[in-house]
Amino acid sequence: MSANEDQEMELEALRSIYEGDESFRELSPVSFQYRIGENGDPKAFLIEISWTETYPQTPPIISMNAFFNNTISSAVKQSILAKLQEAVEVNLGTAMTYTLFEYAKDNKEQFMENHNPVNSTTSISNIISIETPNTAPSSKKKDKKEQLSKAQKRKLADKTDHKGELPRGWNWVDVVKHVSIF
């Protein structure tokens, strides 16, 4: 079988296996995400697997760069990716996306044993406090008005009176026309 036929068969299998599973998400026909752990679990993480053109003969691209994983330290991410790469090498040449997701689910506790949640709010507040002095002078600058073309200005002038206000009743229904019909 060619790589494309293998990919099509695996894609059908993944869709049927994970149908209705909230943890699984198909980003494209060759890219998938799976959340390991429950939504509120501090040890939950997200794995993204993308197939190359010659997958499964070549290894897929495994990533943990999703925003969901921001509280996980880079050392823990690297150790998870290293263990997943070992599983890839064992399964090279076969459809392995399901196997990798299940391997991660089965070994979640082992993967996350050294996990200490990174406090992302502290790092964000540090970034904000560092950037605040730089942004203060820019707040003193005048905000530019929206630039209108000549045609837009002319159209606006035709609609408004000398004060720039719309005339009274500009959006009212013309009652006289309706009454004169009857």
mmCIF file of C-alpha atoms in Angstrom:
data_model
loop_
_atom_site.group_PDB
_atom_site.id
_atom_site.type_symbol
_atom_site.label_atom_id
_atom_site.label_comp_id
_atom_site.label_asym_id
_atom_site.label_seq_id
_atom_site.Cartn_x
_atom_site.Cartn_y
_atom_site.Cartn_z
ATOM 1 C CA MET A 1 0.000 0.000 0.000
ATOM 2 C CA SER A 2 1.103 3.549 -0.649
ATOM 3 C CA ALA A 3 1.505 6.150 2.080
ATOM 4 C CA ASN A 4 -1.665 7.963 0.969
ATOM 5 C CA GLU A 5 -3.756 4.772 1.162
ATOM 6 C CA ASP A 6 -2.389 4.057 4.649
ATOM 7 C CA GLN A 7 -3.201 7.603 5.717
ATOM 8 C CA GLU A 8 -6.759 7.389 4.341
ATOM 9 C CA MET A 9 -7.383 4.118 6.160
ATOM 10 C CA GLU A 10 -5.967 5.474 9.421
ATOM 11 C CA LEU A 11 -7.994 8.685 9.059
ATOM 12 C CA GLU A 12 -11.219 6.662 8.701
ATOM 13 C CA ALA A 13 -10.262 4.542 11.716
ATOM 14 C CA LEU A 14 -9.473 7.601 13.870
ATOM 15 C CA ARG A 15 -12.769 9.261 12.921
ATOM 16 C CA SER A 16 -14.746 6.144 13.848
ATOM 17 C CA ILE A 17 -12.824 5.469 17.087
ATOM 18 C CA TYR A 18 -12.937 9.035 18.417
ATOM 19 C CA GLU A 19 -16.402 9.980 17.149
ATOM 20 C CA GLY A 20 -18.078 11.919 19.981
ATOM 21 C CA ASP A 21 -14.892 12.052 22.096
ATOM 22 C CA GLU A 22 -14.475 15.644 23.319
ATOM 23 C CA SER A 23 -10.754 15.151 23.899
ATOM 24 C CA PHE A 24 -10.052 14.425 20.215
ATOM 25 C CA ARG A 25 -9.943 17.136 17.575
ATOM 26 C CA GLU A 26 -9.151 16.821 13.883
ATOM 27 C CA LEU A 27 -7.424 20.043 12.832
ATOM 28 C CA SER A 28 -7.013 18.879 9.226
ATOM 29 C CA PRO A 29 -6.997 15.479 7.479
ATOM 30 C CA VAL A 30 -3.316 15.115 8.468
ATOM 31 C CA SER A 31 -3.206 16.920 11.844
ATOM 32 C CA PHE A 32 -4.841 15.876 15.124
ATOM 33 C CA GLN A 33 -4.978 17.003 18.759
ATOM 34 C CA TYR A 34 -5.811 14.923 21.788
ATOM 35 C CA ARG A 35 -6.232 16.171 25.355
ATOM 36 C CA ILE A 36 -4.838 13.738 27.890
ATOM 37 C CA GLY A 37 -6.755 14.186 31.159
ATOM 38 C CA GLU A 38 -9.952 15.973 32.090
ATOM 39 C CA ASN A 39 -10.647 19.667 31.494
ATOM 40 C CA GLY A 40 -10.043 20.886 35.063
ATOM 41 C CA ASP A 41 -7.141 18.514 35.764
ATOM 42 C CA PRO A 42 -3.899 20.474 36.435
ATOM 43 C CA LYS A 43 -1.928 17.522 35.027
ATOM 44 C CA ALA A 44 -3.831 17.471 31.738
ATOM 45 C CA PHE A 45 -1.901 18.164 28.557
ATOM 46 C CA LEU A 46 -2.519 18.381 24.829
ATOM 47 C CA ILE A 47 -0.635 16.446 22.165
ATOM 48 C CA GLU A 48 -0.697 17.463 18.511
ATOM 49 C CA ILE A 49 0.327 14.941 15.857
ATOM 50 C CA SER A 50 0.811 15.960 12.219
ATOM 51 C CA TRP A 51 1.513 13.470 9.453
ATOM 52 C CA THR A 52 4.235 14.042 6.891
ATOM 53 C CA GLU A 53 3.650 13.169 3.211
ATOM 54 C CA THR A 54 5.370 9.792 3.592
ATOM 55 C CA TYR A 55 3.818 8.861 6.964
ATOM 56 C CA PRO A 56 3.743 6.050 8.309
ATOM 57 C CA GLN A 57 7.111 5.144 6.746
ATOM 58 C CA THR A 58 8.511 8.358 8.270
ATOM 59 C CA PRO A 59 7.736 9.563 11.790
ATOM 60 C CA PRO A 60 4.916 12.068 12.371
ATOM 61 C CA ILE A 61 5.551 15.512 13.830
ATOM 62 C CA ILE A 62 4.605 15.539 17.521
ATOM 63 C CA SER A 63 4.099 18.896 19.213
ATOM 64 C CA MET A 64 3.114 20.202 22.630
ATOM 65 C CA ASN A 65 3.206 23.906 21.693
ATOM 66 C CA ALA A 66 -0.530 24.452 22.179
ATOM 67 C CA PHE A 67 -1.654 27.269 24.485
ATOM 68 C CA PHE A 68 -3.325 24.603 26.659
ATOM 69 C CA ASN A 69 0.180 23.428 27.682
ATOM 70 C CA ASN A 70 1.433 26.824 28.924
ATOM 71 C CA THR A 71 1.447 25.708 32.568
ATOM 72 C CA ILE A 72 3.733 22.765 31.835
ATOM 73 C CA SER A 73 7.463 23.372 32.178
ATOM 74 C CA SER A 74 9.601 22.885 29.096
ATOM 75 C CA ALA A 75 11.581 20.100 30.818
ATOM 76 C CA VAL A 76 8.405 18.052 31.367
ATOM 77 C CA LYS A 77 7.317 18.709 27.766
ATOM 78 C CA GLN A 78 10.697 17.526 26.488
ATOM 79 C CA SER A 79 10.560 14.338 28.558
ATOM 80 C CA ILE A 80 7.035 13.548 27.277
ATOM 81 C CA LEU A 81 8.122 14.180 23.687
ATOM 82 C CA ALA A 82 11.214 11.984 24.157
ATOM 83 C CA LYS A 83 9.104 9.082 25.464
ATOM 84 C CA LEU A 84 6.637 9.519 22.597
ATOM 85 C CA GLN A 85 9.542 9.534 20.108
ATOM 86 C CA GLU A 86 10.654 6.162 21.536
ATOM 87 C CA ALA A 87 7.149 4.820 20.883
ATOM 88 C CA VAL A 88 7.309 6.248 17.336
ATOM 89 C CA GLU A 89 10.551 4.394 16.622
ATOM 90 C CA VAL A 90 9.003 1.108 17.792
ATOM 91 C CA ASN A 91 5.903 1.591 15.585
ATOM 92 C CA LEU A 92 7.604 3.075 12.508
ATOM 93 C CA GLY A 93 6.003 1.773 9.309
ATOM 94 C CA THR A 94 2.589 1.162 10.892
ATOM 95 C CA ALA A 95 -0.360 3.425 11.642
ATOM 96 C CA MET A 96 0.544 4.835 15.042
ATOM 97 C CA THR A 97 -1.551 7.922 15.834
ATOM 98 C CA TYR A 98 -4.088 5.963 17.896
ATOM 99 C CA THR A 99 -1.255 4.010 19.540
ATOM 100 C CA LEU A 100 0.548 7.227 20.541
ATOM 101 C CA PHE A 101 -2.611 8.810 21.995
ATOM 102 C CA GLU A 102 -3.375 5.645 23.982
ATOM 103 C CA TYR A 103 0.255 5.345 25.125
ATOM 104 C CA ALA A 104 0.095 8.917 26.425
ATOM 105 C CA LYS A 105 -3.234 8.255 28.194
ATOM 106 C CA ASP A 106 -1.908 5.080 29.821
ATOM 107 C CA ASN A 107 1.327 6.747 31.007
ATOM 108 C CA LYS A 108 -0.083 10.169 31.953
ATOM 109 C CA GLU A 109 0.815 9.855 35.646
ATOM 110 C CA GLN A 110 4.363 8.758 34.839
ATOM 111 C CA PHE A 111 4.769 11.601 32.319
ATOM 112 C CA MET A 112 3.525 14.235 34.758
ATOM 113 C CA GLU A 113 5.198 12.990 37.970
ATOM 114 C CA ASN A 114 7.750 15.857 37.911
ATOM 115 C CA HIS A 115 5.129 18.428 36.909
ATOM 116 C CA ASN A 116 4.913 21.565 39.027
ATOM 117 C CA PRO A 117 2.420 23.957 37.422
ATOM 118 C CA VAL A 118 4.093 27.084 36.116
ATOM 119 C CA ASN A 119 2.192 30.087 37.380
ATOM 120 C CA SER A 120 1.372 31.802 34.094
ATOM 121 C CA THR A 121 -0.364 34.754 35.809
ATOM 122 C CA THR A 122 2.886 35.745 37.502
ATOM 123 C CA SER A 123 4.800 35.700 34.241
ATOM 124 C CA ILE A 124 2.050 37.681 32.501
ATOM 125 C CA SER A 125 2.009 40.326 35.260
ATOM 126 C CA ASN A 126 5.805 40.579 35.021
ATOM 127 C CA ILE A 127 5.547 41.121 31.289
ATOM 128 C CA ILE A 128 2.871 43.766 31.802
ATOM 129 C CA SER A 129 4.869 45.580 34.483
ATOM 130 C CA ILE A 130 7.953 45.537 32.281
ATOM 131 C CA GLU A 131 6.055 46.891 29.286
ATOM 132 C CA THR A 132 4.024 49.491 31.191
ATOM 133 C CA PRO A 133 6.752 52.205 31.358
ATOM 134 C CA ASN A 134 7.303 51.896 27.601
ATOM 135 C CA THR A 135 3.610 52.267 26.783
ATOM 136 C CA ALA A 136 2.933 55.243 29.088
ATOM 137 C CA PRO A 137 4.334 57.960 26.759
ATOM 138 C CA SER A 138 2.310 56.632 23.831
ATOM 139 C CA SER A 139 -0.935 57.151 25.781
ATOM 140 C CA LYS A 140 -0.231 60.928 25.795
ATOM 141 C CA LYS A 141 -0.342 61.039 21.986
ATOM 142 C CA LYS A 142 -3.580 62.123 20.383
ATOM 143 C CA ASP A 143 -5.711 59.399 18.900
ATOM 144 C CA LYS A 144 -6.052 59.938 15.179
ATOM 145 C CA LYS A 145 -9.521 60.442 13.755
ATOM 146 C CA GLU A 146 -10.752 58.108 11.104
ATOM 147 C CA GLN A 147 -9.749 59.429 7.687
ATOM 148 C CA LEU A 148 -12.647 59.824 5.238
ATOM 149 C CA SER A 149 -12.431 60.152 1.479
ATOM 150 C CA LYS A 150 -13.912 63.176 -0.317
ATOM 151 C CA ALA A 151 -16.901 61.131 -1.447
ATOM 152 C CA GLN A 152 -17.541 59.933 2.106
ATOM 153 C CA LYS A 153 -17.305 63.493 3.449
ATOM 154 C CA ARG A 154 -19.673 64.782 0.749
ATOM 155 C CA LYS A 155 -22.208 62.047 1.482
ATOM 156 C CA LEU A 156 -22.013 62.778 5.219
ATOM 157 C CA ALA A 157 -22.431 66.533 4.610
ATOM 158 C CA ASP A 158 -25.520 65.915 2.506
ATOM 159 C CA LYS A 159 -27.135 63.898 5.296
ATOM 160 C CA THR A 160 -26.349 66.274 8.164
ATOM 161 C CA ASP A 161 -27.147 69.873 9.013
ATOM 162 C CA HIS A 162 -24.558 72.627 9.620
ATOM 163 C CA LYS A 163 -23.864 71.296 13.147
ATOM 164 C CA GLY A 164 -23.031 67.800 11.887
ATOM 165 C CA GLU A 165 -26.214 66.278 13.270
ATOM 166 C CA LEU A 166 -28.725 64.244 11.347
ATOM 167 C CA PRO A 167 -32.034 66.097 10.745
ATOM 168 C CA ARG A 168 -34.981 65.262 12.949
ATOM 169 C CA GLY A 169 -36.908 62.309 11.573
ATOM 170 C CA TRP A 170 -34.245 61.208 9.086
ATOM 171 C CA ASN A 171 -35.106 57.558 9.700
ATOM 172 C CA TRP A 172 -38.866 57.931 10.172
ATOM 173 C CA VAL A 173 -41.322 56.180 7.915
ATOM 174 C CA ASP A 174 -43.006 58.546 5.451
ATOM 175 C CA VAL A 175 -46.544 58.267 6.859
ATOM 176 C CA VAL A 176 -48.078 60.549 4.221
ATOM 177 C CA LYS A 177 -47.149 58.166 1.406
ATOM 178 C CA HIS A 178 -48.708 55.234 3.231
ATOM 179 C CA VAL A 179 -51.917 57.122 4.025
ATOM 180 C CA SER A 180 -52.310 58.451 0.454
ATOM 181 C CA ILE A 181 -52.362 54.900 -0.951
ATOM 182 C CA PHE A 182 -55.639 54.087 0.795
#
